[in-house]
DNA sequence: TGCGTTTGCCTAAAGGTTTTAGGAAACCTA
DNA sequence: TAGGTTTCCTAAAACCTTTAGGCAAACGCA
């Protein structure tokens, strides 16, 4: 019987596609096996279990996001950089809703430490250099920006903003304006 | 055989407790049946399926949150109200992580419209009356606050802020300060 | 209080997902 | 090309979901 050419890599990528198509929590080893026309047991040579698959998809998503973010931030600063970074998250979530969900997966500390999560914080910190905040305010601001981007994208994608004017596009630019203003006039304790 | 006294209500509440104990995505009809010492099939007299259970837990959580929020906001305004509302989300998520996850469940539009979601937006809007924002800025601000609270709580709960000083308690008060300052000096377009 | 009806919970069964164990064919390397 | 390793398979057990059909307890009404 001919080999299917399975690989942890290929399985992870296919899992990510599957997530975007049917939703991250519908990603199943069975569905993945079907996609490769292979029995489920065969997957266990490349993945230790179904949690392993989900973790790998999450790490893939975090990495893709970090790459896009680094790309988008090149040569930008200030409000421009803010809009670029937020736009990366927003666009990615719309293009790849399943991967976006995957990126929210709770990782155990060791895995999280090895993930691209730190790069995200670093990129955010890079933006803040343009706003001349010193520690610990810079860390506070990193966390605030992370919260806003994460929260906004999740709520928008989940339909939390629908059914009401004005449209989210306007809100988005105004939110960026507001963050820019806030960082330029960061309040003293 | 004696009846177990099952009710959609009781099952939903038990499901919520289960979610807090083992995680929302580990909530299963089997586990619920076990908890009541009843066969799984018996649950189908009170719940149409497992998705139904999850939806009900989500609605319960949204409602509990809205009740707590309304309570906390009574008699407060400005920064005080901001801190109170955010605190409600934060405390709820820590006390009831499973319910908090449930509250993030994507609801179909009809269910979402009948949920307590609208009350949350209304409560946020009430806070903003103290900041004298006019439409459409008020809506933008409602969405921003929703994003920050949702994002902050999710990231903090997911460990996104751990492994780094300063502690999240400090960041939290500085984030509230920042939001207060931002709303008092909301930038013109 | 007795009787019919409704309801609550049951057994049974089918179908899907996860995981492990063990075997055979394909691939690589010396 | 012989040996060892890797890849994929069959088989089987365990668990979750859902539907169908049945019996007895609880309810409602005369």
Coordinates of C-alpha atoms in Angstrom, one line a residue, chain B residues 22-154:
Chain B
X22 CA -13.5 20.9 34.8
X23 CA -13.6 23.6 32.1
X24 CA -16.4 24.6 29.8
X25 CA -15.3 22.5 26.9
X26 CA -15.3 19.4 29.2
X27 CA -18.9 19.9 30.0
X28 CA -20.6 16.8 28.7
X29 CA -24.1 15.3 29.0
X30 CA -22.5 12.1 30.3
X31 CA -20.8 14.0 33.1
X32 CA -24.0 15.8 33.9
X33 CA -26.0 12.6 34.0
X34 CA -23.4 11.1 36.3
X35 CA -23.7 14.0 38.6
X36 CA -27.4 13.3 39.0
X37 CA -27.0 9.6 39.0
X38 CA -29.2 9.3 36.0
X39 CA -28.8 7.9 32.5
X40 CA -27.8 10.2 29.7
X41 CA -31.0 9.6 27.8
X42 CA -33.0 11.1 30.7
X43 CA -31.5 14.5 30.1
X44 CA -33.1 14.7 26.7
X45 CA -36.5 15.3 28.3
X46 CA -35.1 18.6 29.6
X47 CA -32.5 19.6 27.0
X48 CA -32.8 19.2 23.3
X49 CA -29.1 18.3 22.9
X50 CA -25.6 19.1 24.2
X51 CA -25.4 22.3 22.3
X52 CA -28.6 23.4 24.0
X53 CA -27.0 22.8 27.4
X54 CA -23.9 24.8 26.5
X55 CA -26.1 27.7 25.2
X56 CA -28.1 27.7 28.5
X57 CA -25.0 27.9 30.5
X58 CA -23.8 30.8 28.4
X59 CA -27.1 32.6 28.9
X60 CA -26.9 31.9 32.6
X61 CA -23.4 33.4 32.8
X62 CA -24.4 36.5 30.8
X63 CA -27.3 37.0 33.1
X64 CA -25.4 36.6 36.3
X65 CA -22.8 39.0 35.0
X66 CA -25.4 41.6 34.1
X67 CA -27.0 41.3 37.5
X68 CA -23.7 41.8 39.3
X69 CA -22.8 44.7 37.0
X70 CA -26.0 46.5 37.6
X71 CA -25.5 46.0 41.3
X72 CA -22.0 47.2 41.3
X73 CA -22.8 50.3 39.3
X74 CA -25.6 51.5 41.6
X75 CA -24.6 54.9 43.0
X76 CA -21.3 55.1 41.2
X77 CA -20.0 57.4 38.4
X78 CA -16.8 58.3 36.6
X79 CA -13.6 56.4 37.4
X80 CA -15.4 54.7 40.3
X81 CA -18.0 53.2 38.0
X82 CA -15.4 52.2 35.5
X83 CA -13.4 50.3 38.2
X84 CA -16.6 48.7 39.5
X85 CA -17.7 47.4 36.1
X86 CA -14.3 46.1 35.2
X87 CA -14.0 44.6 38.6
X88 CA -17.2 42.7 38.2
X89 CA -15.9 41.0 35.0
X90 CA -12.5 40.3 36.5
X91 CA -13.8 38.8 39.7
X92 CA -16.5 36.8 37.9
X93 CA -13.9 35.3 35.6
X94 CA -11.7 34.3 38.5
X95 CA -14.5 32.9 40.6
X96 CA -16.2 31.2 37.7
X97 CA -13.7 30.4 34.9
X98 CA -16.0 27.9 33.3
X99 CA -18.9 30.2 33.2
X100 CA -16.7 33.0 31.8
X101 CA -15.7 30.7 29.0
X102 CA -19.3 29.9 28.5
X103 CA -20.1 33.6 28.2
X104 CA -17.8 33.8 25.2
X105 CA -19.7 31.1 23.3
X106 CA -20.9 32.3 19.9
X107 CA -24.6 32.6 20.0
X108 CA -26.8 32.6 16.9
X109 CA -28.3 36.1 16.4
X110 CA -31.7 35.3 17.7
X111 CA -30.4 33.8 20.9
X112 CA -27.9 36.6 21.3
X113 CA -30.7 39.2 20.9
X114 CA -32.6 37.5 23.7
X115 CA -29.6 37.3 25.9
X116 CA -28.4 39.7 28.6
X117 CA -25.8 41.0 26.1
X118 CA -27.8 44.2 25.4
X119 CA -27.9 44.9 29.1
X120 CA -24.2 44.9 29.3
X121 CA -23.9 47.5 26.5
X122 CA -26.6 49.5 28.3
X123 CA -24.7 49.4 31.6
X124 CA -21.5 50.6 29.9
X125 CA -23.5 53.3 28.2
X126 CA -24.7 54.4 31.6
X127 CA -21.2 55.0 32.8
X128 CA -20.4 57.1 29.8
X129 CA -23.2 59.5 30.6
X130 CA -20.9 60.8 33.2
X131 CA -18.3 61.6 30.5
X132 CA -20.6 63.6 28.3
X133 CA -19.9 61.9 25.0
X134 CA -22.4 62.4 22.2
X135 CA -23.1 59.9 19.4
X136 CA -21.5 58.3 17.6
X137 CA -18.5 58.7 20.0
X138 CA -20.5 57.2 22.8
X139 CA -21.0 54.0 20.8
X140 CA -17.3 53.9 19.9
X141 CA -16.5 54.3 23.6
X142 CA -18.9 51.5 24.5
X143 CA -17.2 49.2 22.1
X144 CA -13.7 50.2 23.3
X145 CA -14.6 49.6 26.9
X146 CA -16.1 46.3 26.1
X147 CA -13.0 45.4 24.2
X148 CA -10.7 46.4 27.0
X149 CA -12.6 44.6 29.7
X150 CA -13.1 41.5 27.7
X151 CA -9.6 41.4 26.4
X152 CA -7.9 42.1 29.7
X153 CA -9.9 39.5 31.6
X154 CA -9.3 36.9 29.0

